Each structure stands twice: as structure tokens, then as C-alpha cells.
Coordinates of C-alpha atoms and ligand atoms in Angstrom, one line a residue:
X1 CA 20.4 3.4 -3.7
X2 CA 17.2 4.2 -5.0
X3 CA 16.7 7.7 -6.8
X4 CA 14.5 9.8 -5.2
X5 CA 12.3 12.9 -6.8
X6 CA 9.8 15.1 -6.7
X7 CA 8.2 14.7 -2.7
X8 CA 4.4 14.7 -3.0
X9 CA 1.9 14.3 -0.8
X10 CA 3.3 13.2 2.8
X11 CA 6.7 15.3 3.4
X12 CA 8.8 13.0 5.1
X13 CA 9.6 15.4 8.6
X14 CA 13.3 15.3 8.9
X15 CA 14.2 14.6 5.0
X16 CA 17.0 17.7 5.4
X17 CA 17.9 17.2 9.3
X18 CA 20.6 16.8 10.2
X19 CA 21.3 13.4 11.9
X20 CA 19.4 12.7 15.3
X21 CA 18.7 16.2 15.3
X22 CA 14.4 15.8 14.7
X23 CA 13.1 12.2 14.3
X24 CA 10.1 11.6 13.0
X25 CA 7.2 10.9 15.3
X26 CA 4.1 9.7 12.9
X27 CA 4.8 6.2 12.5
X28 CA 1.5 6.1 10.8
X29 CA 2.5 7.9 8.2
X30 CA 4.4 6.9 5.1
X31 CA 7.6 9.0 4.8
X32 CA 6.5 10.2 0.9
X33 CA 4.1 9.1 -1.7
X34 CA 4.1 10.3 -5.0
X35 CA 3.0 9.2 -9.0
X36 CA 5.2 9.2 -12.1
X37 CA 5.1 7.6 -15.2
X38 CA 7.1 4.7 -15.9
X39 CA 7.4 2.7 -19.6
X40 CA 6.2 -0.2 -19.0
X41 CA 6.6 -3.2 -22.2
X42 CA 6.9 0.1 -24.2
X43 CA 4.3 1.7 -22.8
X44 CA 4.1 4.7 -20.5
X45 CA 2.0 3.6 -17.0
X46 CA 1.2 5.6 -14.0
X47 CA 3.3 4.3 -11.4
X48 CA 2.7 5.3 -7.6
X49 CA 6.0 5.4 -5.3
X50 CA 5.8 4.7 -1.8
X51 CA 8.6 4.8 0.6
X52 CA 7.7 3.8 4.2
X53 CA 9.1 4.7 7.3
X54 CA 10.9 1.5 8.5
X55 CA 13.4 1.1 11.2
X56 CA 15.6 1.5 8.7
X57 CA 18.4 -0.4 6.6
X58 CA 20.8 -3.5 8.8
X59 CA 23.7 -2.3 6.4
X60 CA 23.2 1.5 8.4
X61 CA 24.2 -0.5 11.5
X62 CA 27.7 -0.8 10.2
X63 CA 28.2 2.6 9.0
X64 CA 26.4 2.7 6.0
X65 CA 27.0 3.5 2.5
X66 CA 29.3 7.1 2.0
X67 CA 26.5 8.6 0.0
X68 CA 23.4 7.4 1.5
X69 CA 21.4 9.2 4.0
X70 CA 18.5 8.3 4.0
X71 CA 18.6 6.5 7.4
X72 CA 19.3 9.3 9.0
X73 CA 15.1 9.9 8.8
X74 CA 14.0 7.0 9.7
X75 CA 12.3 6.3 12.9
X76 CA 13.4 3.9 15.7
X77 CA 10.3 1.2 16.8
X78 CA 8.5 1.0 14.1
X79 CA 6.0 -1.7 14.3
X80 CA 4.2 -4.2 11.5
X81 CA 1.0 -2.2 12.5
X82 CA 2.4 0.7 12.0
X83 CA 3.9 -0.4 8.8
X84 CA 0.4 -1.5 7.6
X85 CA -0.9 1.7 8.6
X86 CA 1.4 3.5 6.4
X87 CA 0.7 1.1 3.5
X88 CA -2.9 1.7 3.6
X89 CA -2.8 5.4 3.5
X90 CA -0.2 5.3 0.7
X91 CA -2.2 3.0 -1.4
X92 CA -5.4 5.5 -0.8
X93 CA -3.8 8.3 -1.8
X94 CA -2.5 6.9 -5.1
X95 CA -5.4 5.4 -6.3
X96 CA -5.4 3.9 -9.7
X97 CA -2.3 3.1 -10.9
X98 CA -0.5 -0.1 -13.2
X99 CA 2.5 -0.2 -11.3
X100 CA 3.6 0.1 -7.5
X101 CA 7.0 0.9 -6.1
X102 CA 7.6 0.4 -2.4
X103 CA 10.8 1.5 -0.8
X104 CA 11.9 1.7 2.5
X105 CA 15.6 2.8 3.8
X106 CA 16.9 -0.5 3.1
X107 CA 15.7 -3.9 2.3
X108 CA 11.9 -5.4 1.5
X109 CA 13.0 -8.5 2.0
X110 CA 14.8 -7.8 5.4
X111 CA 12.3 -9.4 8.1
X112 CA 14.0 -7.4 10.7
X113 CA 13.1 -4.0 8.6
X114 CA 9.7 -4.9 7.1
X115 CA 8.1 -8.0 9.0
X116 CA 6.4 -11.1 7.3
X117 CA 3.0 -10.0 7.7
X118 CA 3.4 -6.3 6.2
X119 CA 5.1 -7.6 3.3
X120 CA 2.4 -10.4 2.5
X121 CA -0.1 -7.7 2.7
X122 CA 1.5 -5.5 0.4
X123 CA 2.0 -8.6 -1.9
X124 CA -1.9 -10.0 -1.8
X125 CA -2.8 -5.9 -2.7
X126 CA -1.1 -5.9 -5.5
X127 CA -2.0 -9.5 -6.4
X128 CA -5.7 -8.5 -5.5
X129 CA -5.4 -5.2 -7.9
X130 CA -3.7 -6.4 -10.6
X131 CA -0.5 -4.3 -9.7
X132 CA 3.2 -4.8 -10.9
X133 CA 5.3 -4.6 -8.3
X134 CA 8.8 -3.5 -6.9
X135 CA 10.5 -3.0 -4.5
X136 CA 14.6 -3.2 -2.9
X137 CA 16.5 -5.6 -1.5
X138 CA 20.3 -5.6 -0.9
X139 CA 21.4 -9.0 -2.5
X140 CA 22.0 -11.3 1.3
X141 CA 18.3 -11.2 1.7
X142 CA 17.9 -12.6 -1.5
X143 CA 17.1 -16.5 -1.3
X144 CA 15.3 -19.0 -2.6
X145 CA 13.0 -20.3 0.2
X146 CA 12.6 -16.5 0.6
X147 CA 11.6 -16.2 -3.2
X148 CA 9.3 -19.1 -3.7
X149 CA 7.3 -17.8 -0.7
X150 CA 6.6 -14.6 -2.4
X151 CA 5.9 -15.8 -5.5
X152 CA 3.3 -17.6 -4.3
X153 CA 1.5 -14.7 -3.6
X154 CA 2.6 -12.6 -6.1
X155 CA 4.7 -13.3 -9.6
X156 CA 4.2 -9.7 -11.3
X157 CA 7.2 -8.6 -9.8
X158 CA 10.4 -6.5 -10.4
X159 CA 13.1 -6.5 -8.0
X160 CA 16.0 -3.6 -7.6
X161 CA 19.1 -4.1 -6.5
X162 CA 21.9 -1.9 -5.4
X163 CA 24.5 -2.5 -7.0
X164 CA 26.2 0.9 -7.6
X165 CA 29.4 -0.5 -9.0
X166 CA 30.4 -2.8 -10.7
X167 CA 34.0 -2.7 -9.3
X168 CA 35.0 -4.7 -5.7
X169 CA 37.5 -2.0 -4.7
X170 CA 34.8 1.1 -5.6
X171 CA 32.1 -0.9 -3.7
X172 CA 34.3 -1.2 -0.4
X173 CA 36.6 1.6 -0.4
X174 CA 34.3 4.3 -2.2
X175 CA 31.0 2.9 -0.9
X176 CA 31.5 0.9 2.1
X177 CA 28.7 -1.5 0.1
X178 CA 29.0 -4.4 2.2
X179 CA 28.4 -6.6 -0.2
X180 CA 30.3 -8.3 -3.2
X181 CA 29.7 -8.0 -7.0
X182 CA 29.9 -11.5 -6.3
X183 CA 26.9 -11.4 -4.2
X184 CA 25.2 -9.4 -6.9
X185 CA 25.5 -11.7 -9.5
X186 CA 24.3 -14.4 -7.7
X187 CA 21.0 -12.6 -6.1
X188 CA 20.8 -12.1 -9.8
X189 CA 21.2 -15.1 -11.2
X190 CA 18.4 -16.8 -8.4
X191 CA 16.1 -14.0 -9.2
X192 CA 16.4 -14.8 -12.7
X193 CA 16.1 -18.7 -12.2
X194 CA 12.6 -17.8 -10.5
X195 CA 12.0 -15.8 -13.8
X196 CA 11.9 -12.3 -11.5
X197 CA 12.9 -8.9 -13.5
X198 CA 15.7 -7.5 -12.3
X199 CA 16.5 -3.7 -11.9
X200 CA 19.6 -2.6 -11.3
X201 CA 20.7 0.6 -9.8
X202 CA 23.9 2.1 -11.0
X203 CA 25.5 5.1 -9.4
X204 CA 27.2 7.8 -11.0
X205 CA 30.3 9.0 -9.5
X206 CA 31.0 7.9 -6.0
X207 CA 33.7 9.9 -3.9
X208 CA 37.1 9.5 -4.1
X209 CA 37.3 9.1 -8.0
X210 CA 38.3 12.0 -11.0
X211 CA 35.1 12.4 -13.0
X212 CA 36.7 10.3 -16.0
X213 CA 36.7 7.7 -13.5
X214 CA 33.2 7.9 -12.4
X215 CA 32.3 7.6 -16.0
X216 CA 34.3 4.2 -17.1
X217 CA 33.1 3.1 -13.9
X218 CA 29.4 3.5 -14.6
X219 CA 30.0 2.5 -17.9
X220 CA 31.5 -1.0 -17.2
X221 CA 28.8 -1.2 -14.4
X222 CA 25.8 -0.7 -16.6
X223 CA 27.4 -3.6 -19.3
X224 CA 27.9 -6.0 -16.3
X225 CA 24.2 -5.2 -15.0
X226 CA 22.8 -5.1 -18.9
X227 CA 23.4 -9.0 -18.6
X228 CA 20.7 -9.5 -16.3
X229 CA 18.9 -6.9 -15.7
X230 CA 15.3 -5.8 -17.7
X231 CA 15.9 -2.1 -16.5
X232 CA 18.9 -0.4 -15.4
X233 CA 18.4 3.1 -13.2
X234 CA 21.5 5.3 -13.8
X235 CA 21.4 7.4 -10.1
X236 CA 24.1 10.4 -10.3
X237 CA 25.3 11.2 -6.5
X238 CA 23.3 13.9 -4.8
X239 CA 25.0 15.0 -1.7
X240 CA 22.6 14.0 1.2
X241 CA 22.9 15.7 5.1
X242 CA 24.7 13.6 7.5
X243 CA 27.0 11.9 4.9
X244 CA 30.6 11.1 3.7
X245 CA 30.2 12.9 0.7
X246 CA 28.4 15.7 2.5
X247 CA 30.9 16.1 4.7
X248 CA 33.9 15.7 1.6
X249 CA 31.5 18.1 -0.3
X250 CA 31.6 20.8 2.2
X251 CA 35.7 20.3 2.6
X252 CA 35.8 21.3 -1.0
X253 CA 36.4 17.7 -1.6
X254 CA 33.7 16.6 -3.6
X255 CA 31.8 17.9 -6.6
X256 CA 28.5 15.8 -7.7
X257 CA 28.4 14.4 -11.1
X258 CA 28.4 16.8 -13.9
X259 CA 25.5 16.7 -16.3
X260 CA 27.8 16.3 -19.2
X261 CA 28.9 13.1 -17.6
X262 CA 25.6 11.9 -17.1
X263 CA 24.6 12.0 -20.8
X264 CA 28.2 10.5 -22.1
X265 CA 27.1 7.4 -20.0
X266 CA 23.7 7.3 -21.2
X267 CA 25.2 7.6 -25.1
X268 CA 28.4 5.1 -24.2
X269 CA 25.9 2.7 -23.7
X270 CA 23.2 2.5 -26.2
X271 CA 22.8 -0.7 -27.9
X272 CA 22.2 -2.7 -24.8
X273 CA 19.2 -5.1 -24.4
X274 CA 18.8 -3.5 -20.8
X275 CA 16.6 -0.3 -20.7
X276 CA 18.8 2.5 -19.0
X277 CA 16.7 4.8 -17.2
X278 CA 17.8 8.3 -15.5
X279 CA 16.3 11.2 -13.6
X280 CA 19.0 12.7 -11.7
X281 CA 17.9 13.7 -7.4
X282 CA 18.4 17.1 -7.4
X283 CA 19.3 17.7 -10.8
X284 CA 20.8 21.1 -11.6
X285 CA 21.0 22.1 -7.9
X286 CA 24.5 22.5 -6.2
X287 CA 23.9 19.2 -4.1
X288 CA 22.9 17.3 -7.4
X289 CA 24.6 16.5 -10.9
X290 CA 24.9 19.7 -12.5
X291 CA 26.8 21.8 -15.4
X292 CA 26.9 25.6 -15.3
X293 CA 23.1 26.4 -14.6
X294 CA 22.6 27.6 -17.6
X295 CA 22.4 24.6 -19.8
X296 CA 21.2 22.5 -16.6
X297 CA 17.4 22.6 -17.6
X298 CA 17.2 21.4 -21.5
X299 CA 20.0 18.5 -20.4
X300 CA 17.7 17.5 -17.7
X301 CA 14.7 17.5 -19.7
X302 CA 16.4 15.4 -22.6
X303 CA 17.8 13.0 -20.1
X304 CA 13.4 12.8 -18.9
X305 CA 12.7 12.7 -22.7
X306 CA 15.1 10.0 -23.0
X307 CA 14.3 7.7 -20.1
X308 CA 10.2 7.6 -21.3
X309 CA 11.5 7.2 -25.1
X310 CA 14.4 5.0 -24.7
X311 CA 15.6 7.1 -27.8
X312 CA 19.1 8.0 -27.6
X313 CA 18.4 10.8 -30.4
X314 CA 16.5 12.4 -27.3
X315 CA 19.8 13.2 -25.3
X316 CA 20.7 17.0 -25.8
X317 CA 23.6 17.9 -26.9
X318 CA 23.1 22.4 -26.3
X319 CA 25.9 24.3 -27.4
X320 CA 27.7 26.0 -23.7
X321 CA 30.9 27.2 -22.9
X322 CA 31.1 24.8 -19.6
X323 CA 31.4 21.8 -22.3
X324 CA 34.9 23.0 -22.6
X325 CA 35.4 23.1 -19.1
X326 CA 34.1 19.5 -18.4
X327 CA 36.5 18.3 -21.2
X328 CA 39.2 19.8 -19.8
X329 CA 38.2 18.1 -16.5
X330 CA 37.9 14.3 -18.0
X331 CA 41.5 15.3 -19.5
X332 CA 43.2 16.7 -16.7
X333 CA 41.9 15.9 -13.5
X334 CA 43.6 12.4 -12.9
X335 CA 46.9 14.9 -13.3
X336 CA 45.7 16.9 -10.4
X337 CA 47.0 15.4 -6.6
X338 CA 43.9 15.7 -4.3
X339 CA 41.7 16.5 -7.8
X340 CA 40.0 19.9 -8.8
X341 CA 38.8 22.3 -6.8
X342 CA 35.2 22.9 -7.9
X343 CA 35.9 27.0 -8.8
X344 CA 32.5 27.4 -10.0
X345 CA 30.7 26.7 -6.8
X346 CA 33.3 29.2 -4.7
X347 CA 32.7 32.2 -7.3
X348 CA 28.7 31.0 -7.5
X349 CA 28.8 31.3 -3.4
X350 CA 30.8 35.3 -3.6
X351 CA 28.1 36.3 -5.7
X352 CA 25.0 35.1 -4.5
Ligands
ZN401 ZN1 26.6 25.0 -19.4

């Protein structure tokens, strides 16, 4: 799962429906476009982001991942010309950039979800302008005959993967992935042969664990991607409508990652080869990682600071009550059958 900030530009109609309640109806239109800087070789870029509106993901077709809802806005017949259409407007809008992200609900390299044609296109832009590109692909779409074709067009690529965890049981019975680390590694190791830079995303507390869990988890995950991957995007779970964890969230079920959490991952791994980038979805809100709201905002910035600097001295550290709390939660929860109940949020609900 790809993280997803700040929507710019295009607001992608339907984003916080619920699921088949409004569906979006400009197929012409890309579902959000948006610039951000991005370190590139040490240096910070202007990267555009586009997600287009695709048909959506073939892994939504069997349920999907708990966490991901993405598909839930994506629109039904979308055609390559309406693809193309979308990928034109995008790339006027953005204008001059180094470095080009497409996204979609699923998988670039799925012909079902983005045809041949739309994706040549988008490959002979970028060759034509000189653009770094990347995009997502779930690893079964990753071959060779598949690869060598698009590096014929285009060899200034990066390629992110979903990996989330690192752990087979997390990945089915937490995730409902679909796929294998098994399957990981060895989309890795083909991109890799083809000398393609690999990005790996890593998710940050999926349901059903204590958040000491979520944190060795991550941990391990980010040493296992560090191995093959040039950058590795740390994604803490924000609660999306029409979910699993939306719906374990509301039952008092679920709490998103805290803060705290986020930047004890960040510092257990420094030292790796990988870069480890983070910029939490909804950061600070009640649907995304947060700490006490007080503390929320200087965390969040350091954890920015950090990503563009790769400078772990960046990672604040402010002094707040709700660090006790959080330490009392790694300690205790796995004591707890059924977990903690997230008190903050109840009394944060009475007051408001
Ligand atoms: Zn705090």
C-alpha cells in the first residue's frame, strides 16, 4: 500500500464514501495529482504524484487487503482512452518536475488494470522528458518478458512493491496479502537482475497485533526489505472507509499506530544501506498514527525532517506525559486478552 498525502489539484470524488455509495463518473479525470519533494542520489527533486482512476486492483476481487480501501473509489469501465486522458491532464498540471510517480489502486503492471498501450505511453513520456519513474506492482505481475519490454522503453525506473510484512502468517491472516514473502523476494530478485531499483513499502501495525508487535514486525520487515531495496517507505495504518480495520476501529477494536512507535522503528533501524522514508496518511488525526495531540505536530515534522535528511539526529524526541503511556502499552498490552481499549479516544469523543 502506497502512502497517500496531501490531495492537490483533482479531489478524487468519492475518496471518504462509503463503498458503492457515490462512484465516480469523470473517467477523464485522474483521481489526484499532487508535487512533493523527494531525495533523489542525495538530492531533494520535485516529484509529481499521479494516481489514476483504473478499474481498480485484481487482488480487490478477492476481498482485498484488511486496511486498504482505496478500491472502494475506483470506477468500473474504465477504458485505455480514458486512462490516456487522465495521464495527459496529470502530466499538464505538474509540469516540470525530475521524478514521476504513477499509482493506480493496484498494479501498473496488471494489463487488465492499466492496458499495454497507456502504459507504453506513460513510459515513452518519461523517456521523452528525461523523467525517473515509478510506479506499483504487486509482485505476480512481475516477470521477465514483462520487464525487458519495458525497459526497452524506459530504464530510469524505480519499482514499489507491497510488501507490508515481512512475516507469512501477518501477510495472510492480518492482511489477506495474497501473495508470499516468497513471491516478494523473487519479484525482487528479477527486478534486481534487470538492474531495476526497488522500493519497498512497509506497513506499520496491521490489525490484530499489540503495538510491541507491530513494531518487531516492522522492524524485521524493514531488515528483510533493506537487502534489496534502494528505498524503503515506512506506511503507519490509517483507518480507510469501507475496511476491516475501519470496521475493528469503530468496535473499539483497533487503534492506528502510535507516533511513538513510528519513530522507535525509524531509530531501530538506522545503519541500513536502504533509505527508510516516512510520512504518516493522516498523521496526528484519530484515523491516522497518532500520540496525545499535543506532541503529534513536532513528531510529525521530525519524522518529514528526517525522511528529506536521512538524519536520524532529525527524529524528535519532545518531552510528554503520553511517552509514559505508550511505554506502558509496549509493556503490558500482550497481558491484556482482546488488547487495550483505546481510553483516550472515548474521553477525547465526551468532550468534543
Ligand atoms: Zn504526547
Amino acid at each position: 500500500m502506497k502512502p497517500r498525502n496531501a490531495f492537490s489539484g483533482i479531489e478524487m470524488e468519492g475518496e471518504h464514501s462509503r463503498p458503492g455509495s457515490r462512484r465516480m463518473r469523470r473517467l477523464d479525470e485522474p483521481a489526484s495529482v499532487w508535487r512533493e519533494k523527494e531525495l533523489v542520489d542525495g538530492k531533494g527533486v520535485e516529484a509529481g504524484v499521479v494516481i489514476l482512476q483504473t478499474r481498480g486492483c485484481s487482488h480487490y476481487h478477492n476481498g482485498g487487503c484488511s486496511m486498504c480501501g482505496y478500491n472502494f473509489g475506483s470506477g468500473g469501465e474504465v477504458s485505455a482512452e480514458n486512462l490516456l486522458k487522465q495521464f495527459r491532464k496529470a502530466a499538464d498540471i505538474l509540469g516540470e518536475i525530475g521524478f514521476l510517480k504513477v499509482y493506480t489502486s493496484g498494479s501498473f503492471l496488471d494489463e487488465c488494470e492499466v492496458p499495454r498501450q497507456v502504459a507504453t505511453a506513460i513510459l515513452e513520456t518519461c523517456r521523452d522528458r528525461g523523467l525517473r519513474l515509478l510506479f506499483e506492482s504487486r509482485p505476480e505481475y512481475v516477470s521477465h518478458s514483462k520487464l525487458d519490454e519495458i525497459l526497452s522503453i524506459h530504464s530510469n525506473l524505480e519499482v514499489a512493491l507491497g510488501l507490508e510484512s515481512a512475516n507469512d502468517r501477518i501477510l495472510q491472516c492480518s492482511i489477506n496479502k495474497g501473495f508470499t514473502v516468497h513471491d516478494y523476494d523473487n519479484a525482487s530478485s528479477l527486478l534486481r537482475q534487470k538492474k531495476v531499483d526497488i522500493r519497498t513499502y512497509v506497513l506499520l501495525k496491521p490489525p490484530f497485533l499489540t503495538e510491541a508487535e507491530a513494531v518487531r514486525d516492522a522492524v524485521a520487515t524493514i531488515r528483510h526489505a533493506s537487502e534489496v531495496s534502494a528505498t524503503i517507505s515506512l506506511n503507519p495504518v490509517n483507518v480507510q472507509n469501507g475496511t476491516l480495520v475501519e470496521r475493528l476501529w469503530k468496535n473499539w477494536s483497533y487503534r492506528p499506530p502510535w507516533l511513538w512507535s513510528v519513530l522507535e522503528v525509524l531509530r531501530t533501524t538506522k545503519g541500513l544501506d536502504a533509505k527508510v522514508v516516512c510520512d504518516p496518511t493522516g498523521g496526528g488525526k484519530e484515523r491516522g498514527a497518532h500520540n496525545c495531540g499535543r506532541c503529534d505536530d513536532v513528531i510529525l515534522d521530525s519524522i518529514r525532517n528526517f525522511s528529506l535528511s536521512q538524519d536520524h539526529s532529525k527524529l524528535g524526541s519532545p518531552e510528554c506525559t503520553c511517552r509514559d503511556l505508550w511505554s506502558a502499552v509496549m509493556d503490558l498490552e500482550g497481558f491484556v486478552a482482546g488488547g487495550t481499549v483505546d481510553l483516550q479516544r472515548f474521553f477525547r469523543r465526551q468532550r468534543a
